[in-house]
CSV table of C-alpha atoms in Angstrom, one decimal:
chain,number,residue,atom,x,y,z
A,29,UNK,CA,119.9,122.8,200.9
A,30,UNK,CA,119.9,123.1,204.7
A,31,UNK,CA,120.1,120.3,207.3
A,32,UNK,CA,116.7,119.5,208.8
A,33,UNK,CA,115.1,121.9,206.3
A,34,UNK,CA,111.9,123.4,207.8
A,35,UNK,CA,110.2,126.1,205.9
A,36,UNK,CA,108.7,127.3,209.1
A,37,UNK,CA,112.1,128.6,210.2
A,38,UNK,CA,112.1,131.2,207.4
A,39,UNK,CA,108.5,132.4,207.0
A,40,UNK,CA,108.0,134.7,204.0
A,41,UNK,CA,111.8,135.0,203.5
A,42,UNK,CA,114.2,134.2,200.7
A,43,UNK,CA,117.7,133.0,201.2
A,44,UNK,CA,120.4,133.9,198.7
A,45,UNK,CA,123.2,131.4,198.4
A,46,UNK,CA,126.2,131.4,196.0
A,47,UNK,CA,127.8,128.1,195.2
A,48,UNK,CA,131.5,127.8,194.8
A,49,UNK,CA,132.2,125.6,191.8
A,50,UNK,CA,135.9,125.9,191.0
A,51,UNK,CA,138.9,128.2,191.0
A,52,UNK,CA,141.0,128.6,187.9
A,53,UNK,CA,144.7,129.3,188.4
A,54,UNK,CA,146.8,131.5,186.1
A,55,UNK,CA,143.9,133.3,184.4
A,56,UNK,CA,144.5,136.7,183.0
A,57,UNK,CA,141.7,139.1,184.0
A,58,UNK,CA,141.1,142.4,182.1
A,59,UNK,CA,138.2,144.9,182.1
A,60,UNK,CA,135.4,143.9,179.8
A,61,UNK,CA,135.8,147.3,177.9
A,62,UNK,CA,139.2,146.1,176.6
A,63,UNK,CA,137.6,143.1,174.7
A,64,UNK,CA,136.6,144.0,171.2
A,65,UNK,CA,134.6,141.9,168.8
A,66,UNK,CA,134.4,142.0,165.0
A,67,UNK,CA,133.9,139.7,162.0
A,68,UNK,CA,137.4,138.4,162.4
A,69,UNK,CA,136.9,137.3,166.0
A,70,UNK,CA,137.6,138.6,169.5
A,71,UNK,CA,140.7,140.8,170.1
A,72,UNK,CA,142.3,143.4,172.3
A,73,UNK,CA,144.6,146.4,171.7
A,74,UNK,CA,147.9,145.7,173.4
A,75,UNK,CA,150.2,148.6,174.1
A,76,UNK,CA,153.9,148.7,173.3
A,77,UNK,CA,155.0,150.9,176.1
A,78,UNK,CA,158.4,151.6,174.6
A,79,UNK,CA,157.1,152.9,171.3
A,80,UNK,CA,153.7,153.9,172.7
A,81,UNK,CA,151.9,152.2,169.8
A,82,UNK,CA,149.1,149.6,169.8
A,83,UNK,CA,148.8,146.2,168.1
A,84,UNK,CA,145.8,144.0,167.5
A,85,UNK,CA,146.0,140.7,169.5
A,86,UNK,CA,143.5,137.9,169.0
A,87,UNK,CA,142.3,136.5,172.3
A,88,UNK,CA,140.0,133.8,173.6
A,89,UNK,CA,137.6,134.9,176.3
A,90,UNK,CA,136.7,132.3,178.9
A,91,UNK,CA,134.1,133.7,181.2
A,92,UNK,CA,132.9,137.3,181.5
A,93,UNK,CA,131.0,138.8,184.4
A,94,UNK,CA,130.1,142.4,185.0
A,95,UNK,CA,133.0,144.7,184.2
A,96,UNK,CA,135.7,141.9,184.1
A,97,UNK,CA,136.5,139.2,181.6
A,98,UNK,CA,138.8,136.2,181.9
A,99,UNK,CA,141.2,135.7,179.0
A,100,UNK,CA,142.2,132.1,178.4
A,101,UNK,CA,144.6,132.5,175.5
A,102,UNK,CA,146.3,135.4,173.7
A,103,UNK,CA,147.4,137.6,176.6
A,104,UNK,CA,150.2,137.2,179.1
A,105,UNK,CA,150.8,138.7,182.6
A,106,UNK,CA,152.1,142.3,182.6
A,107,UNK,CA,150.9,143.4,179.2
A,108,UNK,CA,148.9,146.6,179.0
A,109,UNK,CA,145.6,146.8,177.2
A,110,UNK,CA,143.5,149.7,176.0
A,111,UNK,CA,140.0,150.1,177.6
A,112,UNK,CA,139.1,153.7,176.5
A,113,UNK,CA,139.1,155.3,173.0
A,114,UNK,CA,139.2,151.9,171.1
A,115,UNK,CA,136.9,153.3,168.4
A,116,UNK,CA,139.7,155.6,167.2
A,117,UNK,CA,142.5,153.0,167.1
A,118,UNK,CA,144.0,150.9,164.4
A,119,UNK,CA,147.1,148.8,164.0
A,120,UNK,CA,150.2,150.9,164.9
A,121,UNK,CA,148.3,153.9,166.3
A,122,UNK,CA,150.2,156.2,168.7
A,123,UNK,CA,148.8,156.3,172.2
A,124,UNK,CA,149.4,158.2,175.4
A,125,UNK,CA,149.4,156.2,178.6
A,126,UNK,CA,147.1,157.7,181.2
A,127,UNK,CA,146.4,155.0,183.8
A,128,UNK,CA,143.6,155.6,186.2
A,129,UNK,CA,144.1,155.8,189.9
A,130,UNK,CA,145.2,152.4,191.2
A,131,UNK,CA,145.3,150.9,187.7
A,132,UNK,CA,147.7,148.1,187.1
A,133,UNK,CA,148.5,145.9,184.0
A,134,UNK,CA,146.6,142.7,183.3
A,135,UNK,CA,147.3,140.3,186.1
A,136,UNK,CA,147.4,136.5,186.6
A,137,UNK,CA,146.8,134.2,189.4
A,138,UNK,CA,143.2,135.6,189.8
A,139,UNK,CA,140.1,133.5,189.8
A,140,UNK,CA,137.9,133.7,186.7
A,141,UNK,CA,134.8,135.9,187.2
A,142,UNK,CA,131.4,134.5,186.9
A,143,UNK,CA,130.1,130.9,186.2
A,144,UNK,CA,132.8,128.3,186.8
A,145,UNK,CA,135.4,129.5,189.2
A,146,UNK,CA,133.3,132.3,190.7
A,147,UNK,CA,133.8,132.9,194.4
A,148,UNK,CA,133.6,135.7,196.8
A,149,UNK,CA,136.3,137.5,198.8
A,150,UNK,CA,139.1,137.3,196.3
A,151,UNK,CA,140.5,140.6,197.4
A,152,UNK,CA,141.6,141.7,193.9
A,153,UNK,CA,142.3,145.4,193.2
A,154,UNK,CA,141.4,147.2,190.0
A,155,UNK,CA,143.0,145.6,186.9
A,156,UNK,CA,142.3,148.3,184.3
A,157,UNK,CA,145.0,150.1,182.2
A,158,UNK,CA,143.5,153.1,180.5
A,159,UNK,CA,145.2,154.5,177.5
A,160,UNK,CA,143.8,157.4,175.5
A,161,UNK,CA,145.0,157.9,171.9
A,162,UNK,CA,147.2,160.9,171.4
A,163,UNK,CA,146.3,161.2,167.7
A,164,UNK,CA,143.0,161.1,165.7
A,165,UNK,CA,143.6,157.9,163.8
A,166,UNK,CA,140.5,156.4,162.3
A,167,UNK,CA,139.4,152.8,162.8
A,168,UNK,CA,140.8,150.1,160.5
A,169,UNK,CA,139.0,147.0,161.7
A,170,UNK,CA,135.8,145.4,160.5
A,171,UNK,CA,133.7,146.1,163.5
A,172,UNK,CA,132.4,149.4,162.2
A,173,UNK,CA,132.0,148.2,158.7
A,174,UNK,CA,129.9,145.3,159.9
A,175,UNK,CA,127.6,147.7,161.8
A,176,UNK,CA,127.4,149.9,158.7
A,177,UNK,CA,126.6,146.9,156.5
A,178,UNK,CA,123.8,145.9,158.9
A,179,UNK,CA,122.3,149.4,158.8
A,180,UNK,CA,122.6,149.5,155.0
A,181,UNK,CA,120.5,146.4,154.6
A,182,UNK,CA,117.7,148.0,156.6
A,183,UNK,CA,117.4,151.1,154.4
A,184,UNK,CA,114.0,151.4,152.7
A,185,UNK,CA,113.8,151.4,148.9
A,186,UNK,CA,111.2,153.5,147.1
A,187,UNK,CA,110.9,155.6,143.9
A,188,UNK,CA,110.3,158.8,145.9
A,189,UNK,CA,110.3,159.8,149.6
A,190,UNK,CA,106.8,159.2,150.6
A,191,UNK,CA,104.5,158.4,153.5
A,192,UNK,CA,102.4,155.3,153.0
A,193,UNK,CA,99.0,155.9,154.5
A,194,UNK,CA,97.0,152.7,155.3
A,195,UNK,CA,94.6,152.7,152.3
A,196,UNK,CA,91.9,150.2,151.3
A,197,UNK,CA,89.9,150.3,148.1
A,198,UNK,CA,86.4,148.7,148.0
A,199,UNK,CA,84.9,147.8,144.5
A,200,UNK,CA,81.4,146.6,143.7
A,201,UNK,CA,80.1,145.6,140.3
A,202,UNK,CA,76.4,145.7,139.3
A,203,UNK,CA,76.1,145.2,135.5
A,204,UNK,CA,73.4,147.1,133.9
A,205,UNK,CA,72.9,149.7,136.6
A,206,UNK,CA,73.3,153.4,135.9
A,207,UNK,CA,75.4,155.8,138.0
A,208,UNK,CA,72.4,157.0,139.9
A,209,UNK,CA,71.3,153.5,140.8
A,210,UNK,CA,74.9,152.6,141.9
A,211,UNK,CA,75.0,155.7,144.1
A,212,UNK,CA,71.7,155.1,145.9
A,213,UNK,CA,71.7,151.3,146.2
A,214,UNK,CA,75.4,150.5,146.7
A,215,UNK,CA,77.7,153.4,147.3
A,216,UNK,CA,75.5,155.2,149.9
A,217,UNK,CA,74.8,152.0,152.1
A,218,UNK,CA,78.6,151.2,152.1
A,219,UNK,CA,79.5,154.8,153.0
A,220,UNK,CA,77.2,154.8,155.9
A,221,UNK,CA,78.9,151.8,157.4
A,222,UNK,CA,82.4,152.9,156.5
A,223,UNK,CA,81.9,156.3,158.1
A,224,UNK,CA,81.5,154.7,161.6
A,225,UNK,CA,85.0,153.1,161.5
A,226,UNK,CA,87.5,154.6,164.0
A,227,UNK,CA,90.7,156.0,162.6
A,228,UNK,CA,89.2,156.8,159.2
A,229,UNK,CA,90.8,160.1,157.8
A,230,UNK,CA,89.4,160.3,154.3
A,231,UNK,CA,86.7,158.6,152.2
A,232,UNK,CA,86.2,159.1,148.5
A,233,UNK,CA,83.8,157.3,146.2
A,234,UNK,CA,83.1,157.1,142.5
A,235,UNK,CA,79.9,155.7,141.0
A,236,UNK,CA,79.7,154.9,137.3
A,237,UNK,CA,77.8,152.6,135.1
A,238,UNK,CA,77.8,149.2,136.6
A,239,UNK,CA,80.6,149.8,139.2
A,240,UNK,CA,81.2,151.6,142.5
A,241,UNK,CA,84.7,152.4,143.9
A,242,UNK,CA,85.1,153.6,147.5
A,243,UNK,CA,88.6,154.5,148.7
A,244,UNK,CA,89.3,154.6,152.4
A,245,UNK,CA,92.4,156.3,153.9
A,246,UNK,CA,93.2,155.7,157.6
A,247,UNK,CA,95.5,157.6,160.0
A,248,UNK,CA,99.1,156.6,160.2
A,249,UNK,CA,98.8,155.1,163.7
A,250,UNK,CA,96.3,152.5,162.4
A,251,UNK,CA,97.8,149.2,161.3
A,252,UNK,CA,96.8,148.1,157.8
A,253,UNK,CA,95.7,144.7,159.1
A,254,UNK,CA,93.5,146.3,161.7
A,255,UNK,CA,92.0,148.5,159.1
A,256,UNK,CA,91.3,145.5,156.9
A,257,UNK,CA,89.3,143.8,159.7
A,258,UNK,CA,87.3,147.0,160.3
A,259,UNK,CA,86.5,147.2,156.5
A,260,UNK,CA,85.4,143.6,156.4
A,261,UNK,CA,83.1,144.1,159.4
A,262,UNK,CA,81.5,147.2,157.8
A,263,UNK,CA,81.0,145.3,154.5
A,264,UNK,CA,79.2,142.5,156.4
A,265,UNK,CA,77.0,145.0,158.2
A,266,UNK,CA,76.1,146.7,154.9
A,267,UNK,CA,75.2,143.4,153.1
A,268,UNK,CA,71.6,143.5,154.1
A,269,UNK,CA,71.2,147.0,152.5
A,270,UNK,CA,72.6,146.0,149.1
A,271,UNK,CA,70.5,144.7,146.2
A,272,UNK,CA,69.5,141.1,146.5
A,273,UNK,CA,70.4,140.4,142.8
A,274,UNK,CA,73.9,141.7,143.2
A,275,UNK,CA,76.0,139.1,141.2
A,276,UNK,CA,79.0,139.3,143.6
A,277,UNK,CA,79.6,140.9,147.0
A,278,UNK,CA,81.9,143.9,147.3
A,279,UNK,CA,85.6,143.1,147.2
A,280,UNK,CA,88.5,145.1,148.7
A,281,UNK,CA,92.2,145.4,148.1
A,282,UNK,CA,95.0,146.8,150.3
A,283,UNK,CA,96.4,149.2,147.9
A,284,UNK,CA,96.6,152.9,147.3
A,285,UNK,CA,94.9,153.7,144.0
A,286,UNK,CA,97.2,156.8,143.6
A,287,UNK,CA,100.3,154.5,143.3
A,288,UNK,CA,101.4,153.6,139.9
A,289,UNK,CA,101.8,149.9,139.0
A,290,UNK,CA,105.2,148.6,139.8
A,291,UNK,CA,105.1,146.0,137.0
A,292,UNK,CA,102.9,145.7,133.9
A,293,UNK,CA,102.7,142.5,132.0
A,294,UNK,CA,101.1,141.7,128.6
A,295,UNK,CA,99.6,138.4,127.5
A,296,UNK,CA,99.3,137.9,123.8
A,297,UNK,CA,98.4,135.0,121.5
A,298,UNK,CA,98.4,134.7,117.7
A,299,UNK,CA,95.9,131.9,117.6
A,300,UNK,CA,93.6,132.0,120.7
A,301,UNK,CA,90.8,134.6,121.0
A,302,UNK,CA,91.3,137.4,123.6
A,303,UNK,CA,88.4,136.2,125.8
A,304,UNK,CA,90.1,132.9,126.3
A,305,UNK,CA,93.5,134.6,127.0
A,306,UNK,CA,91.8,136.7,129.6
A,307,UNK,CA,90.3,133.6,131.2
A,308,UNK,CA,93.9,132.1,131.5
A,309,UNK,CA,95.1,135.4,132.9
A,310,UNK,CA,92.4,135.5,135.6
A,311,UNK,CA,92.5,131.8,136.6
A,312,UNK,CA,96.1,130.8,136.2
A,313,UNK,CA,98.1,134.0,136.3
A,314,UNK,CA,96.6,136.8,138.5
A,315,UNK,CA,95.7,134.4,141.4
A,316,UNK,CA,99.2,133.1,141.8
A,317,UNK,CA,100.7,136.6,141.6
A,318,UNK,CA,98.2,137.9,144.2
A,319,UNK,CA,99.5,135.3,146.7
A,320,UNK,CA,103.0,136.7,146.7
A,321,UNK,CA,104.1,138.7,149.8
A,322,UNK,CA,104.0,142.5,149.2
A,323,UNK,CA,101.6,142.4,146.2
A,324,UNK,CA,98.6,144.6,147.0
A,325,UNK,CA,96.4,144.4,143.8
A,326,UNK,CA,96.5,142.6,140.5
A,327,UNK,CA,94.2,144.2,138.0
A,328,UNK,CA,93.4,143.0,134.4
A,329,UNK,CA,92.4,145.2,131.5
A,330,UNK,CA,91.7,144.4,127.9
A,331,UNK,CA,90.7,141.0,126.5
A,332,UNK,CA,86.9,141.2,127.1
A,333,UNK,CA,85.1,138.5,129.1
A,334,UNK,CA,82.9,136.2,127.0
A,335,UNK,CA,79.2,136.9,127.2
A,336,UNK,CA,75.9,136.2,125.4
A,337,UNK,CA,74.1,139.2,124.0
A,338,UNK,CA,70.3,139.1,123.6
A,339,UNK,CA,69.0,141.9,121.3
A,340,UNK,CA,65.2,142.1,121.6
A,341,UNK,CA,63.0,142.8,118.6
A,342,UNK,CA,60.3,145.3,119.8
A,343,UNK,CA,58.0,144.6,116.9
A,344,UNK,CA,58.1,140.8,117.4
A,345,UNK,CA,57.4,141.3,121.2
A,346,UNK,CA,54.5,143.6,120.5
A,347,UNK,CA,53.0,141.1,118.0
A,348,UNK,CA,52.9,138.4,120.7
A,349,UNK,CA,51.8,140.8,123.4
A,350,UNK,CA,55.1,140.6,125.3
A,351,UNK,CA,57.3,143.2,127.0
A,352,UNK,CA,61.0,143.5,127.8
A,353,UNK,CA,60.2,142.6,131.4
A,354,UNK,CA,58.7,139.3,130.3
A,355,UNK,CA,61.9,138.6,128.3
A,356,UNK,CA,64.1,139.5,131.3
A,357,UNK,CA,62.1,137.4,133.7
A,358,UNK,CA,62.4,134.3,131.5
A,359,UNK,CA,66.1,134.7,130.9
A,360,UNK,CA,66.8,135.2,134.6
A,361,UNK,CA,64.7,132.3,135.7
A,362,UNK,CA,66.3,129.9,133.2
A,363,UNK,CA,69.8,130.7,134.3
A,364,UNK,CA,69.8,130.2,138.0
A,365,UNK,CA,72.1,127.7,139.6
A,366,UNK,CA,70.7,126.7,143.0
A,367,UNK,CA,69.8,123.6,145.1
A,368,UNK,CA,67.3,121.2,143.5
A,369,UNK,CA,66.7,118.8,146.3
A,370,UNK,CA,67.2,115.0,146.4
A,371,UNK,CA,65.7,111.5,146.4
A,372,UNK,CA,65.5,109.5,149.6
A,373,UNK,CA,65.0,105.8,149.4
A,374,UNK,CA,65.1,102.9,151.9
A,375,UNK,CA,68.6,101.9,150.7
A,376,UNK,CA,70.0,104.8,148.8
A,377,UNK,CA,69.8,108.7,148.7
A,378,UNK,CA,70.7,110.8,145.7
A,379,UNK,CA,71.1,114.5,145.2
A,380,UNK,CA,69.6,116.1,142.1
A,381,UNK,CA,72.5,117.6,140.3
A,382,UNK,CA,71.0,119.5,137.4
A,383,UNK,CA,72.8,122.5,136.0
A,384,UNK,CA,70.6,125.4,135.0
A,385,UNK,CA,73.3,127.8,133.9
A,386,UNK,CA,73.5,128.5,130.2
A,387,UNK,CA,76.9,129.4,128.7
A,388,UNK,CA,76.3,129.6,124.9
A,389,UNK,CA,74.0,131.5,122.7
A,390,UNK,CA,72.5,128.3,121.2
A,391,UNK,CA,71.2,127.3,124.6
A,392,UNK,CA,69.3,130.5,125.0
A,393,UNK,CA,67.6,130.4,121.6
A,394,UNK,CA,65.4,127.4,122.6
A,395,UNK,CA,64.0,129.1,125.8
A,396,UNK,CA,60.2,129.3,125.8
A,397,UNK,CA,59.1,132.9,126.5
A,398,UNK,CA,55.4,132.3,126.5
A,399,UNK,CA,52.6,130.3,124.9
A,400,UNK,CA,50.3,131.8,122.3
A,401,UNK,CA,47.4,129.9,120.7
A,402,UNK,CA,48.7,126.7,122.2
A,403,UNK,CA,52.2,127.1,120.6
A,404,UNK,CA,55.4,128.0,122.4
A,405,UNK,CA,57.1,131.3,121.6
A,406,UNK,CA,60.8,130.8,121.7
A,407,UNK,CA,63.5,133.4,122.4
A,408,UNK,CA,64.9,133.1,118.9
A,409,UNK,CA,61.5,134.3,117.5
A,410,UNK,CA,61.5,137.7,119.5
A,411,UNK,CA,65.2,138.4,119.9
A,412,UNK,CA,68.6,137.9,118.3
A,413,UNK,CA,71.0,135.9,120.4
A,414,UNK,CA,74.8,136.2,119.6
A,415,UNK,CA,78.0,135.1,121.4
A,416,UNK,CA,79.9,138.3,122.1
A,417,UNK,CA,81.8,140.0,125.0
A,418,UNK,CA,80.7,141.9,128.1
A,419,UNK,CA,82.1,145.3,127.1
A,420,UNK,CA,82.8,145.9,123.4
A,421,UNK,CA,84.3,149.3,124.2
A,422,UNK,CA,87.2,147.9,126.2
A,423,UNK,CA,90.5,146.8,124.6
A,424,UNK,CA,94.2,146.9,125.0
A,425,UNK,CA,97.3,146.5,122.8
A,426,UNK,CA,101.0,145.8,123.1
A,427,UNK,CA,102.4,147.9,120.4
A,428,UNK,CA,100.1,146.9,117.6
A,429,UNK,CA,99.1,143.5,119.0
A,430,UNK,CA,95.8,143.0,120.9
A,431,UNK,CA,96.7,141.9,124.4
A,432,UNK,CA,95.5,141.3,128.0
A,433,UNK,CA,97.3,143.7,130.3
A,434,UNK,CA,98.1,142.7,133.9
A,435,UNK,CA,98.9,145.6,136.3
A,436,UNK,CA,100.6,144.8,139.6
A,437,UNK,CA,100.6,147.2,142.5
A,438,UNK,CA,102.4,146.8,145.8
A,439,UNK,CA,101.1,147.0,149.4
A,440,UNK,CA,102.0,150.2,151.3
A,441,UNK,CA,105.3,150.0,153.1
A,442,UNK,CA,106.8,147.1,151.1
A,443,UNK,CA,110.1,147.2,149.3
A,444,UNK,CA,109.3,147.7,145.6
A,445,UNK,CA,112.5,146.0,144.4
A,446,UNK,CA,111.9,142.9,146.5
A,447,UNK,CA,108.3,142.6,145.3
A,448,UNK,CA,109.2,142.9,141.6
A,449,UNK,CA,112.0,140.3,142.1
A,450,UNK,CA,109.4,137.9,143.6
A,451,UNK,CA,107.1,138.3,140.6
A,452,UNK,CA,109.9,137.9,138.1
A,453,UNK,CA,111.1,134.7,139.8
A,454,UNK,CA,107.5,133.3,139.5
A,455,UNK,CA,107.0,134.2,135.8
A,456,UNK,CA,108.8,131.1,134.3
A,457,UNK,CA,106.6,128.8,136.5
A,458,UNK,CA,103.5,130.7,135.4
A,459,UNK,CA,104.5,130.6,131.7
A,460,UNK,CA,104.7,126.8,132.0
A,461,UNK,CA,101.0,126.6,133.1
A,462,UNK,CA,99.8,128.5,130.0
A,463,UNK,CA,99.4,127.2,126.5
A,464,UNK,CA,102.5,127.5,124.3
A,465,UNK,CA,100.6,129.9,122.0
A,466,UNK,CA,100.3,132.5,124.9
A,467,UNK,CA,103.3,134.7,125.3
A,468,UNK,CA,104.1,136.8,128.5
A,469,UNK,CA,106.0,140.1,128.1
A,470,UNK,CA,107.1,142.8,130.5
A,471,UNK,CA,105.7,146.1,129.3
A,472,UNK,CA,106.9,148.4,132.1
A,473,UNK,CA,109.1,147.9,135.2
A,474,UNK,CA,109.0,150.8,137.7
A,475,UNK,CA,112.2,149.5,139.4
A,476,UNK,CA,114.4,150.2,136.4
A,477,UNK,CA,115.1,153.8,137.4
A,478,UNK,CA,115.0,152.8,141.1
A,479,UNK,CA,117.7,150.1,140.6
A,480,UNK,CA,119.9,152.7,138.7
A,481,UNK,CA,119.5,155.1,141.6
A,482,UNK,CA,120.4,152.4,144.1
A,483,UNK,CA,123.5,151.6,142.1
A,484,UNK,CA,124.5,155.2,142.2
A,485,UNK,CA,124.0,155.4,146.0
A,486,UNK,CA,126.1,152.2,146.4
A,487,UNK,CA,128.9,153.7,144.4
A,488,UNK,CA,128.8,156.9,146.4
A,489,UNK,CA,128.9,155.0,149.7
A,490,UNK,CA,131.9,152.8,148.6
A,491,UNK,CA,133.7,155.9,147.3
A,492,UNK,CA,133.1,157.7,150.6
A,493,UNK,CA,134.4,154.8,152.6
A,494,UNK,CA,137.5,154.5,150.4
A,495,UNK,CA,138.3,158.2,150.7
A,496,UNK,CA,137.7,158.4,154.4
A,497,UNK,CA,139.9,155.3,155.0
A,498,UNK,CA,142.6,156.8,152.7
């Protein structure tokens, strides 16, 4: 503050002022390079000038500023400290005293630098005593081991040295469609939109009966989250070109299909049917695992999904003058879950909540396909309706026991051991949500060999440290 402060006296100017707070008496000042820090605290190397050896001295640093540090405790006036070559010293190392021009031992009666006690015009000379080791002794303190331990924790862990390209896999399911229909109606529209994305290096697709798989590989300088947003935008743009009766929109996963699963689990039951076990795996098991950090994709195989199969009788259809298209139209119209409307009254409004979906074969048998001679023709008269599974050619076993297989793949760039550990910690909780008759077993664990390799590396590192210290 200035008396009669008037900003007009200093137009467009800044005034630097330094406030004198206090002056400490009897403070030992040393160069900041002499102060060492490690897990055991702050210390300096003090020189025994008679024997030309060093010893470790614990100190307490008060205030440090620039190239000087004030020592509150642990150092007395006249002692010589090392400021150069400290990385080669240990307790009892021999040194050669080589003071710089004008260097003097650590002094007292000097104001503490910086913060409290800082002032200008102290008139101090240089206070550095430089000593270079005369021998090549190695370090024996914990400062270097702490740095090595920190670097060790940052080491990546993987089965093989690899480069993780940002890869996204897009899958679309259209039951009943052949490979040619999947290619023209689903794969081609998606590829046209995906081909416009910047940073796309490679795009491969596979169209088979009822499914389409498009694999997108981006350049290394593209972040995986950014690529995910681009894929989502392209899928939204392609939605208008896809079939209207597509049961579910395309889904994507941030995983490289070339990567092997890091963990494979098997769900078995001696009493429950496999379709029900699969339902537990999809609703209570796979969803929770997919939420874990580092998990890229959880896929399920085996244990067919329940379905109703309608096997038409061509002779019966021809007798009633019906076709397969008539049968398909009736079944599709009777199994649509959509808005029905509501009732609005002067005092109350209600929504019509009628469920049109049919889940069992007995519900389909009573459907009326047409009327002939004033009598209804029901579905059971022209077709055989049975409760079965979606794909009768799909199955999986654990040894000789039918099972539902859950394959877990990691996201690119994640630590495979950490991801597997997260899944295994969650397994007891997931087992508690399943019926007691459902058992969860680990079939394959890709980290078994990786953990063994890591243990070998750890042993080699410890052995190398021990031999170099010895």
